[in-house]
Structures are given as C-alpha cells and as structure tokens.
mmCIF file of C-alpha atoms in Angstrom:
data_model
loop_
_atom_site.group_PDB
_atom_site.id
_atom_site.type_symbol
_atom_site.label_atom_id
_atom_site.label_comp_id
_atom_site.label_asym_id
_atom_site.label_seq_id
_atom_site.Cartn_x
_atom_site.Cartn_y
_atom_site.Cartn_z
ATOM 1 C CA UNK W 1 49.837 -4.717 -9.394
ATOM 2 C CA UNK W 2 49.261 -3.319 -12.832
ATOM 3 C CA UNK W 3 50.348 -6.595 -14.403
ATOM 4 C CA UNK W 4 47.850 -8.500 -12.240
ATOM 5 C CA UNK W 5 44.978 -6.211 -13.352
ATOM 6 C CA UNK W 6 45.888 -6.671 -17.021
ATOM 7 C CA UNK W 7 45.930 -10.429 -16.569
ATOM 8 C CA UNK W 8 42.473 -10.436 -14.948
ATOM 9 C CA UNK W 9 41.069 -8.228 -17.743
ATOM 10 C CA UNK W 10 42.455 -10.568 -20.410
ATOM 11 C CA UNK W 11 40.851 -13.545 -18.732
ATOM 12 C CA UNK W 12 37.455 -11.782 -18.582
ATOM 13 C CA UNK W 13 37.607 -10.820 -22.261
ATOM 14 C CA UNK W 14 38.479 -14.311 -23.470
ATOM 15 C CA UNK W 15 36.122 -16.224 -21.182
ATOM 16 C CA UNK W 16 33.013 -14.012 -21.006
ATOM 17 C CA UNK W 17 32.730 -11.086 -23.441
ATOM 18 C CA UNK W 18 33.923 -12.788 -26.629
ATOM 19 C CA UNK W 19 31.611 -15.869 -26.183
ATOM 20 C CA UNK W 20 28.652 -13.530 -25.528
ATOM 21 C CA UNK W 21 29.319 -11.630 -28.782
ATOM 22 C CA UNK W 22 29.644 -14.897 -30.709
ATOM 23 C CA UNK W 23 26.336 -16.193 -29.344
ATOM 24 C CA UNK W 24 24.521 -13.000 -30.305
ATOM 25 C CA UNK W 25 25.884 -12.901 -33.850
ATOM 26 C CA UNK W 26 26.007 -16.597 -34.807
ATOM 27 C CA UNK W 27 23.127 -18.048 -36.853
ATOM 28 C CA UNK W 28 23.879 -21.491 -35.497
ATOM 29 C CA UNK W 29 22.956 -20.323 -32.042
ATOM 30 C CA UNK W 30 19.456 -19.266 -33.293
ATOM 31 C CA UNK W 31 18.461 -21.698 -36.040
ATOM 32 C CA UNK W 32 15.387 -20.938 -38.173
ATOM 33 C CA UNK W 33 12.826 -23.762 -37.889
ATOM 34 C CA UNK W 34 10.629 -23.967 -40.990
ATOM 35 C CA UNK W 35 7.266 -25.722 -40.810
ATOM 36 C CA UNK W 36 7.113 -28.736 -43.108
ATOM 37 C CA UNK W 37 4.007 -28.982 -45.274
ATOM 38 C CA UNK W 38 1.589 -31.718 -44.176
ATOM 39 C CA UNK W 39 1.205 -34.194 -47.011
ATOM 40 C CA UNK W 40 -2.072 -36.118 -46.980
ATOM 41 C CA UNK W 41 -1.638 -39.777 -47.876
ATOM 42 C CA UNK W 42 -3.740 -41.290 -50.659
ATOM 43 C CA UNK W 43 -6.998 -42.888 -49.578
ATOM 44 C CA UNK W 44 -6.812 -46.649 -49.131
ATOM 45 C CA UNK W 45 -9.628 -49.128 -49.640
ATOM 46 C CA UNK W 46 -9.842 -52.661 -48.254
ATOM 47 C CA UNK W 47 -11.035 -55.235 -50.793
ATOM 48 C CA UNK W 48 -12.004 -58.829 -50.069
ATOM 49 C CA UNK W 49 -10.646 -61.121 -52.805
ATOM 50 C CA UNK W 50 -13.053 -64.014 -53.234
ATOM 51 C CA UNK W 51 -10.579 -66.313 -54.983
ATOM 52 C CA UNK W 52 -8.042 -66.206 -52.148
ATOM 53 C CA UNK W 53 -10.306 -65.348 -49.229
ATOM 54 C CA UNK W 54 -7.896 -62.581 -48.251
ATOM 55 C CA UNK W 55 -8.273 -58.832 -47.809
ATOM 56 C CA UNK W 56 -6.022 -56.504 -49.764
ATOM 57 C CA UNK W 57 -5.346 -52.849 -49.006
ATOM 58 C CA UNK W 58 -5.326 -50.908 -52.253
ATOM 59 C CA UNK W 59 -4.747 -47.322 -53.241
ATOM 60 C CA UNK W 60 -8.188 -46.029 -54.174
ATOM 61 C CA UNK W 61 -7.188 -44.773 -57.619
ATOM 62 C CA UNK W 62 -5.459 -48.061 -58.477
ATOM 63 C CA UNK W 63 -8.585 -49.872 -57.322
ATOM 64 C CA UNK W 64 -10.719 -47.712 -59.650
ATOM 65 C CA UNK W 65 -8.501 -48.660 -62.605
ATOM 66 C CA UNK W 66 -9.192 -52.319 -61.889
ATOM 67 C CA UNK W 67 -12.937 -51.649 -61.632
ATOM 68 C CA UNK W 68 -13.112 -49.764 -64.930
ATOM 69 C CA UNK W 69 -11.206 -52.667 -66.518
ATOM 70 C CA UNK W 70 -13.666 -55.162 -65.072
ATOM 71 C CA UNK W 71 -16.904 -53.251 -65.610
ATOM 72 C CA UNK W 72 -16.610 -51.532 -69.001
ATOM 73 C CA UNK W 73 -15.101 -52.521 -72.375
ATOM 74 C CA UNK W 74 -11.752 -50.732 -72.724
ATOM 75 C CA UNK W 75 -12.542 -50.123 -76.381
ATOM 76 C CA UNK W 76 -15.182 -47.584 -75.319
ATOM 77 C CA UNK W 77 -14.731 -43.869 -75.858
ATOM 78 C CA UNK W 78 -12.489 -42.042 -73.405
ATOM 79 C CA UNK W 79 -15.332 -39.891 -72.040
ATOM 80 C CA UNK W 80 -17.415 -42.998 -71.344
ATOM 81 C CA UNK W 81 -14.469 -44.538 -69.471
ATOM 82 C CA UNK W 82 -14.129 -41.343 -67.448
ATOM 83 C CA UNK W 83 -17.831 -41.457 -66.579
ATOM 84 C CA UNK W 84 -17.404 -45.062 -65.436
ATOM 85 C CA UNK W 85 -14.392 -44.075 -63.329
ATOM 86 C CA UNK W 86 -16.352 -41.333 -61.524
ATOM 87 C CA UNK W 87 -19.314 -43.669 -60.950
ATOM 88 C CA UNK W 88 -17.015 -46.404 -59.617
ATOM 89 C CA UNK W 89 -15.181 -43.962 -57.346
ATOM 90 C CA UNK W 90 -18.485 -42.594 -56.046
ATOM 91 C CA UNK W 91 -19.613 -46.116 -55.191
ATOM 92 C CA UNK W 92 -16.299 -46.965 -53.523
ATOM 93 C CA UNK W 93 -16.413 -43.827 -51.377
ATOM 94 C CA UNK W 94 -19.980 -44.597 -50.299
ATOM 95 C CA UNK W 95 -18.845 -48.063 -49.132
ATOM 96 C CA UNK W 96 -15.814 -46.595 -47.339
ATOM 97 C CA UNK W 97 -18.004 -44.072 -45.533
ATOM 98 C CA UNK W 98 -20.500 -46.754 -44.545
ATOM 99 C CA UNK W 99 -18.192 -49.659 -43.634
ATOM 100 C CA UNK W 100 -14.705 -48.277 -42.935
ATOM 101 C CA UNK W 101 -14.746 -49.306 -39.276
ATOM 102 C CA UNK W 102 -15.767 -52.979 -39.390
ATOM 103 C CA UNK W 103 -16.182 -53.753 -43.073
ATOM 104 C CA UNK W 104 -19.290 -54.849 -44.933
ATOM 105 C CA UNK W 105 -21.393 -57.562 -43.224
ATOM 106 C CA UNK W 106 -20.967 -59.726 -46.317
ATOM 107 C CA UNK W 107 -17.166 -59.533 -46.015
ATOM 108 C CA UNK W 108 -16.167 -58.312 -42.529
ATOM 109 C CA UNK W 109 -12.989 -56.274 -42.415
ATOM 110 C CA UNK W 110 -13.336 -55.008 -45.981
ATOM 111 C CA UNK W 111 -15.557 -52.276 -47.361
ATOM 112 C CA UNK W 112 -15.643 -53.853 -50.822
ATOM 113 C CA UNK W 113 -15.141 -57.155 -52.602
ATOM 114 C CA UNK W 114 -13.949 -57.913 -56.122
ATOM 115 C CA UNK W 115 -17.203 -59.443 -57.440
ATOM 116 C CA UNK W 116 -20.536 -58.213 -58.779
ATOM 117 C CA UNK W 117 -21.751 -58.123 -55.166
ATOM 118 C CA UNK W 118 -19.924 -54.774 -55.081
ATOM 119 C CA UNK W 119 -18.000 -53.890 -58.238
ATOM 120 C CA UNK W 120 -15.995 -56.247 -60.431
ATOM 121 C CA UNK W 121 -12.307 -55.546 -59.796
ATOM 122 C CA UNK W 122 -9.415 -57.090 -61.695
ATOM 123 C CA UNK W 123 -5.801 -56.686 -60.648
ATOM 124 C CA UNK W 124 -3.224 -55.701 -63.232
ATOM 125 C CA UNK W 125 -1.628 -59.127 -62.823
ATOM 126 C CA UNK W 126 -4.927 -60.887 -63.487
ATOM 127 C CA UNK W 127 -5.610 -58.664 -66.483
ATOM 128 C CA UNK W 128 -2.212 -59.656 -67.843
ATOM 129 C CA UNK W 129 -3.298 -63.292 -67.730
ATOM 130 C CA UNK W 130 -6.834 -62.771 -69.035
ATOM 131 C CA UNK W 131 -6.076 -60.261 -71.760
ATOM 132 C CA UNK W 132 -3.723 -60.309 -74.714
ATOM 133 C CA UNK W 133 -0.388 -58.490 -74.811
ATOM 134 C CA UNK W 134 -1.917 -56.053 -77.256
ATOM 135 C CA UNK W 135 -4.724 -55.319 -74.787
ATOM 136 C CA UNK W 136 -2.254 -54.464 -72.047
ATOM 137 C CA UNK W 137 -0.246 -52.372 -74.464
ATOM 138 C CA UNK W 138 -3.130 -50.515 -76.118
ATOM 139 C CA UNK W 139 -5.935 -50.431 -73.551
ATOM 140 C CA UNK W 140 -4.402 -50.399 -70.076
ATOM 141 C CA UNK W 141 -2.792 -46.967 -70.665
ATOM 142 C CA UNK W 142 -6.176 -45.752 -71.912
ATOM 143 C CA UNK W 143 -7.861 -46.854 -68.691
ATOM 144 C CA UNK W 144 -5.071 -45.347 -66.596
ATOM 145 C CA UNK W 145 -5.521 -42.027 -68.356
ATOM 146 C CA UNK W 146 -9.308 -42.023 -67.879
ATOM 147 C CA UNK W 147 -8.893 -42.631 -64.145
ATOM 148 C CA UNK W 148 -5.979 -40.220 -63.731
ATOM 149 C CA UNK W 149 -7.840 -37.472 -65.610
ATOM 150 C CA UNK W 150 -10.755 -37.759 -63.163
ATOM 151 C CA UNK W 151 -8.667 -38.373 -60.036
ATOM 152 C CA UNK W 152 -10.625 -37.701 -56.860
ATOM 153 C CA UNK W 153 -13.851 -36.758 -58.643
ATOM 154 C CA UNK W 154 -17.168 -38.065 -57.349
ATOM 155 C CA UNK W 155 -20.872 -37.324 -57.825
ATOM 156 C CA UNK W 156 -22.753 -35.377 -55.176
ATOM 157 C CA UNK W 157 -26.436 -34.637 -54.680
ATOM 158 C CA UNK W 158 -27.413 -31.632 -52.566
ATOM 159 C CA UNK W 159 -23.744 -31.292 -51.540
ATOM 160 C CA UNK W 160 -23.490 -34.853 -50.241
ATOM 161 C CA UNK W 161 -21.705 -37.792 -51.929
ATOM 162 C CA UNK W 162 -24.251 -40.065 -53.583
ATOM 163 C CA UNK W 163 -24.395 -43.627 -52.308
ATOM 164 C CA UNK W 164 -26.121 -45.383 -55.198
ATOM 165 C CA UNK W 165 -24.313 -44.627 -58.474
ATOM 166 C CA UNK W 166 -25.890 -47.660 -60.142
ATOM 167 C CA UNK W 167 -25.052 -48.644 -63.712
ATOM 168 C CA UNK W 168 -25.880 -51.427 -66.146
ATOM 169 C CA UNK W 169 -24.969 -52.609 -69.630
ATOM 170 C CA UNK W 170 -27.912 -51.566 -71.822
ATOM 171 C CA UNK W 171 -31.209 -49.919 -70.924
ATOM 172 C CA UNK W 172 -33.033 -50.745 -74.141
ATOM 173 C CA UNK W 173 -33.842 -47.105 -74.852
ATOM 174 C CA UNK W 174 -34.979 -45.860 -71.451
ATOM 175 C CA UNK W 175 -33.650 -46.321 -67.922
ATOM 176 C CA UNK W 176 -35.746 -47.200 -64.870
ATOM 177 C CA UNK W 177 -36.912 -45.427 -61.744
ATOM 178 C CA UNK W 178 -35.103 -46.972 -58.792
ATOM 179 C CA UNK W 179 -38.268 -47.907 -56.871
ATOM 180 C CA UNK W 180 -39.586 -49.929 -59.809
ATOM 181 C CA UNK W 181 -36.611 -52.268 -59.556
ATOM 182 C CA UNK W 182 -35.132 -52.001 -56.032
ATOM 183 C CA UNK W 183 -38.126 -50.667 -54.026
ATOM 184 C CA UNK W 184 -36.277 -47.584 -52.685
ATOM 185 C CA UNK W 185 -37.067 -44.180 -54.208
ATOM 186 C CA UNK W 186 -33.822 -42.331 -54.974
ATOM 187 C CA UNK W 187 -34.102 -38.764 -56.319
ATOM 188 C CA UNK W 188 -31.233 -38.959 -58.794
ATOM 189 C CA UNK W 189 -32.162 -42.418 -60.113
ATOM 190 C CA UNK W 190 -35.048 -41.385 -62.363
ATOM 191 C CA UNK W 191 -36.121 -42.864 -65.682
ATOM 192 C CA UNK W 192 -34.468 -41.045 -68.619
ATOM 193 C CA UNK W 193 -34.145 -41.625 -72.336
ATOM 194 C CA UNK W 194 -31.072 -43.528 -73.509
ATOM 195 C CA UNK W 195 -31.185 -43.141 -77.293
ATOM 196 C CA UNK W 196 -27.666 -44.032 -78.463
ATOM 197 C CA UNK W 197 -27.471 -47.757 -77.759
ATOM 198 C CA UNK W 198 -27.793 -49.098 -81.290
ATOM 199 C CA UNK W 199 -24.320 -50.692 -81.185
ATOM 200 C CA UNK W 200 -25.045 -52.646 -77.997
ATOM 201 C CA UNK W 201 -24.728 -56.401 -78.664
ATOM 202 C CA UNK W 202 -27.684 -57.225 -76.390
ATOM 203 C CA UNK W 203 -30.012 -54.392 -77.262
ATOM 204 C CA UNK W 204 -32.526 -57.084 -78.168
ATOM 205 C CA UNK W 205 -32.240 -60.821 -77.560
ATOM 206 C CA UNK W 206 -34.438 -63.881 -77.831
ATOM 207 C CA UNK W 207 -34.475 -66.873 -75.530
ATOM 208 C CA UNK W 208 -36.550 -69.965 -76.103
ATOM 209 C CA UNK W 209 -37.800 -72.411 -73.500
ATOM 210 C CA UNK W 210 -40.283 -75.263 -73.751
ATOM 211 C CA UNK W 211 -43.638 -74.859 -72.052
ATOM 212 C CA UNK W 212 -42.889 -77.974 -69.990
ATOM 213 C CA UNK W 213 -39.570 -76.579 -68.722
ATOM 214 C CA UNK W 214 -41.100 -73.180 -68.000
ATOM 215 C CA UNK W 215 -43.901 -74.704 -65.912
ATOM 216 C CA UNK W 216 -41.385 -76.932 -64.136
ATOM 217 C CA UNK W 217 -39.254 -73.935 -63.131
ATOM 218 C CA UNK W 218 -42.309 -72.005 -61.951
ATOM 219 C CA UNK W 219 -43.713 -74.835 -59.835
ATOM 220 C CA UNK W 220 -40.334 -75.703 -58.363
ATOM 221 C CA UNK W 221 -40.198 -72.243 -56.800
ATOM 222 C CA UNK W 222 -43.931 -71.615 -56.410
ATOM 223 C CA UNK W 223 -45.451 -75.018 -55.732
ATOM 224 C CA UNK W 224 -48.940 -73.596 -55.229
ATOM 225 C CA UNK W 225 -48.993 -72.088 -58.732
ATOM 226 C CA UNK W 226 -51.642 -73.708 -60.947
ATOM 227 C CA UNK W 227 -50.210 -72.678 -64.329
ATOM 228 C CA UNK W 228 -51.343 -75.269 -66.855
ATOM 229 C CA UNK W 229 -49.704 -76.564 -70.017
ATOM 230 C CA UNK W 230 -52.984 -76.927 -71.892
ATOM 231 C CA UNK W 231 -54.068 -73.407 -71.027
ATOM 232 C CA UNK W 232 -50.703 -71.629 -71.172
ATOM 233 C CA UNK W 233 -51.848 -68.718 -73.347
ATOM 234 C CA UNK W 234 -54.607 -67.765 -70.936
ATOM 235 C CA UNK W 235 -52.393 -68.386 -67.887
ATOM 236 C CA UNK W 236 -49.753 -65.801 -68.887
ATOM 237 C CA UNK W 237 -50.719 -62.156 -68.880
ATOM 238 C CA UNK W 238 -48.695 -58.962 -68.453
ATOM 239 C CA UNK W 239 -50.479 -56.715 -65.948
ATOM 240 C CA UNK W 240 -48.220 -53.702 -65.406
ATOM 241 C CA UNK W 241 -45.103 -52.134 -66.904
ATOM 242 C CA UNK W 242 -42.663 -49.594 -65.520
ATOM 243 C CA UNK W 243 -41.925 -46.199 -67.048
ATOM 244 C CA UNK W 244 -38.839 -47.718 -68.633
ATOM 245 C CA UNK W 245 -40.794 -50.625 -70.138
ATOM 246 C CA UNK W 246 -39.877 -53.456 -67.760
ATOM 247 C CA UNK W 247 -42.512 -55.850 -66.432
ATOM 248 C CA UNK W 248 -43.691 -54.894 -62.947
ATOM 249 C CA UNK W 249 -46.493 -57.435 -62.577
ATOM 250 C CA UNK W 250 -47.334 -60.537 -64.563
ATOM 251 C CA UNK W 251 -50.127 -63.077 -64.079
ATOM 252 C CA UNK W 252 -48.835 -66.651 -64.091
ATOM 253 C CA UNK W 253 -51.730 -68.992 -63.415
ATOM 254 C CA UNK W 254 -53.153 -68.023 -60.039
ATOM 255 C CA UNK W 255 -50.048 -66.051 -58.978
ATOM 256 C CA UNK W 256 -48.829 -62.528 -59.689
ATOM 257 C CA UNK W 257 -45.068 -62.365 -60.170
ATOM 258 C CA UNK W 258 -42.699 -59.515 -60.960
ATOM 259 C CA UNK W 259 -40.749 -59.304 -64.181
ATOM 260 C CA UNK W 260 -37.574 -59.507 -62.118
ATOM 261 C CA UNK W 261 -38.710 -62.822 -60.635
ATOM 262 C CA UNK W 262 -39.354 -64.190 -64.120
ATOM 263 C CA UNK W 263 -36.013 -62.836 -65.328
ATOM 264 C CA UNK W 264 -34.108 -64.519 -62.483
ATOM 265 C CA UNK W 265 -36.028 -67.760 -62.873
ATOM 266 C CA UNK W 266 -35.444 -68.117 -66.614
ATOM 267 C CA UNK W 267 -32.068 -66.365 -66.772
ATOM 268 C CA UNK W 268 -33.185 -63.549 -69.053
ATOM 269 C CA UNK W 269 -30.970 -60.549 -69.840
ATOM 270 C CA UNK W 270 -33.675 -58.086 -68.851
ATOM 271 C CA UNK W 271 -37.095 -57.795 -67.209
ATOM 272 C CA UNK W 272 -38.195 -55.799 -70.253
ATOM 273 C CA UNK W 273 -39.606 -58.625 -72.359
ATOM 274 C CA UNK W 274 -42.410 -59.879 -74.545
ATOM 275 C CA UNK W 275 -43.568 -63.487 -74.806
ATOM 276 C CA UNK W 276 -44.395 -65.312 -78.007
ATOM 277 C CA UNK W 277 -46.095 -68.719 -77.756
ATOM 278 C CA UNK W 278 -45.768 -71.150 -80.649
ATOM 279 C CA UNK W 279 -46.695 -74.792 -80.186
ATOM 280 C CA UNK W 280 -44.814 -76.265 -77.250
ATOM 281 C CA UNK W 281 -42.351 -73.404 -76.897
ATOM 282 C CA UNK W 282 -42.211 -69.963 -75.306
ATOM 283 C CA UNK W 283 -39.956 -67.308 -76.804
ATOM 284 C CA UNK W 284 -38.917 -64.400 -74.592
ATOM 285 C CA UNK W 285 -37.862 -61.310 -76.557
ATOM 286 C CA UNK W 286 -35.839 -59.121 -74.205
ATOM 287 C CA UNK W 287 -34.982 -55.463 -74.624
ATOM 288 C CA UNK W 288 -31.795 -54.257 -72.931
ATOM 289 C CA UNK W 289 -29.352 -55.986 -70.573
ATOM 290 C CA UNK W 290 -29.265 -55.529 -66.812
ATOM 291 C CA UNK W 291 -31.466 -53.958 -64.146
ATOM 292 C CA UNK W 292 -31.839 -50.716 -66.105
ATOM 293 C CA UNK W 293 -31.263 -48.274 -63.217
ATOM 294 C CA UNK W 294 -28.725 -45.452 -63.444
ATOM 295 C CA UNK W 295 -26.149 -45.166 -66.202
ATOM 296 C CA UNK W 296 -26.424 -47.307 -69.310
ATOM 297 C CA UNK W 297 -22.840 -48.128 -70.257
ATOM 298 C CA UNK W 298 -23.610 -48.557 -73.947
ATOM 299 C CA UNK W 299 -25.706 -45.414 -73.784
ATOM 300 C CA UNK W 300 -22.764 -43.584 -72.210
ATOM 301 C CA UNK W 301 -20.514 -44.757 -75.029
ATOM 302 C CA UNK W 302 -23.083 -43.628 -77.574
ATOM 303 C CA UNK W 303 -23.262 -40.200 -75.935
ATOM 304 C CA UNK W 304 -19.463 -39.963 -75.934
ATOM 305 C CA UNK W 305 -19.426 -40.722 -79.662
ATOM 306 C CA UNK W 306 -21.893 -37.871 -80.122
ATOM 307 C CA UNK W 307 -19.416 -35.515 -78.446
ATOM 308 C CA UNK W 308 -20.689 -35.450 -74.869
ATOM 309 C CA UNK W 309 -18.173 -35.110 -72.044
ATOM 310 C CA UNK W 310 -18.060 -37.425 -69.035
ATOM 311 C CA UNK W 311 -19.783 -34.907 -66.751
ATOM 312 C CA UNK W 312 -22.559 -34.387 -69.303
ATOM 313 C CA UNK W 313 -23.040 -38.152 -69.488
ATOM 314 C CA UNK W 314 -23.232 -38.485 -65.715
ATOM 315 C CA UNK W 315 -25.637 -35.572 -65.311
ATOM 316 C CA UNK W 316 -27.883 -37.097 -67.975
ATOM 317 C CA UNK W 317 -28.185 -40.470 -66.237
ATOM 318 C CA UNK W 318 -28.091 -39.232 -62.622
ATOM 319 C CA UNK W 319 -30.521 -36.343 -62.327
ATOM 320 C CA UNK W 320 -29.509 -33.337 -60.248
ATOM 321 C CA UNK W 321 -25.977 -34.478 -59.425
ATOM 322 C CA UNK W 322 -22.832 -32.339 -59.440
ATOM 323 C CA UNK W 323 -19.214 -33.389 -59.918
ATOM 324 C CA UNK W 324 -16.924 -32.490 -57.011
ATOM 325 C CA UNK W 325 -13.551 -33.510 -55.629
ATOM 326 C CA UNK W 326 -13.530 -35.792 -52.601
ATOM 327 C CA UNK W 327 -12.906 -34.030 -49.309
#
C-alpha cells in the first residue's frame, strides 16, 4: 500500500506541480510586448508630366529639389536657394491641400504639373541631359543641401499655410501689390522695395516694334480699336501706374487696356515700361522681368549677398509670414 501511495505522489509531482512552477518562473511563458514606434512616411506629391502625359508620384522633398533646379539659377547664394525651396514647398503644400482628392482641374489626378502652369520641375535624369557634368557635380549637391537644410519648412500667415507664395525673376526695384496684377487682395503680397537687383540680366530691357506691326497686333485682338498710324503719339497715353511702377491703365486709341494686356500682346518682359516713338518705330523700355508679385529671385540673391538669411529674405518679400514646419 505504501508503495502505491509513493507512486501516485511521484506522478502528481512530475505531471502537475513541476509544470506549474516552470510556468510561473519562465519568461517565455510571459513575454514582454514592446510597442513599436509609429514611423510617419514622407509626404508624396502627384505630378503630371506634360512631355509623357503621365502622372508620377514623387517624394515631396525630391520634388522640391527639381523645382529649385528649374526655377532658380543654381549659382545663386545658398540662402537664396533656401528661400526658393521654402517658397516652392509652401506652394506645393497648398496644391496638395486643395487638390489631393481628385487632382487639379487642369490635370486631373495630380495636384501639380511640371510646367510654369504650376512650378517648373526637372527630374535629376533630365537635368543630367540638359546640364553639363560640371553642373551636376558642382551645383546639384548645392541644391540638395539647400532643400535638405530647410526640410519640411513652409510659410504661414496667421498660423495657416499660405497658398500664394508667388515669385518672379526681377521686380525692377519694387514689387507689386497682388490686386494690381491678379485682382485678388492678399495680405502678405504687398508692394515692398527690392533694392539689390543690380546684377539681374533683365533689370532693364528694350524691345522695338514697328508702328505698323504694333497696330496690327492691337487690331487683331481688339478689332474695334481705332488706333491710327498717322496719329500714334496722341493715340498712346499712360493713364495709371501701380505702386510698384507697372502700367495699370493705358489709352490706346479709343480703348483703355492694362499694361499686362500690352505686355502679353507684344511679348514684353514686364508691364513696367515706357514707350519711345521715333519715326516708324516704337521702343518699349521695360523695367524688371515677370509679374512682380511676391519674391524677386534676383532681389533674394542680392539680399543673400548682403548677409541676409533665408527667413529674413522671405519675411521681407511676404509681409507678416512666419516659418514653421509642416504638420
């Protein structure tokens, strides 16, 4: 009987008590589950490529590098390139916020395109074909650094991302109020001085056209205009200028046109112009290059040469903005 009791006790120890002790003491039985950090993926932008008619998904920061390459000379100062990067990123984010769901009406499915309709974007492969080997060696790293150093930074106004970070080549000494060029009043797009543009290649240009050709262009678009070759001096009169110096209203025969209309019609570099009449020719003397609203790129480079940082440049050309990281 005693032997039977010992046998039963041995079985209980080996089959029940020992396994229970092992379960209580073994780490494997109670593994520690650590929470993995959530890593946010980089923001992606969809870009319509006009040459191929296809839409490409691009990392936002890589897209910005292509925009800076396409919109600003890489020989510019580093702080000017940084300012361009922040402006380009601000514009891209505004398009993403507005058109992320269905794309822009001009290119459905994509928030942006690679042309001046949005921002000029050049792929690294295309740059390799367009530029020299020395450019890719010396300037591409410079652009990469400018974008990387400002990664995620955008302009905000009253704690909201701005949606019109406009820029142009050369203001001609003073930028424009937005409503004088694009009709809409924008608080941060105010006319400011742009004094450091003396190195700009198109600070001042001249363009000559015959009186006959000028009248032909005018009447082709405005067939009821009575501008007359024999009375051309009296038929052309500047009526109103903007704060930045561009022509707002101009009398042409019996019609009143805007400086922008004249600029587009003749192909002038700017709507800030004077007209000289000599014999059978008109000479347009333009000041600046581009629409003149927002940041002057040559002005930004001039400010950078004077020691201004990218945020100082941006706050000069876009009144009341702050520089913040994207959320």
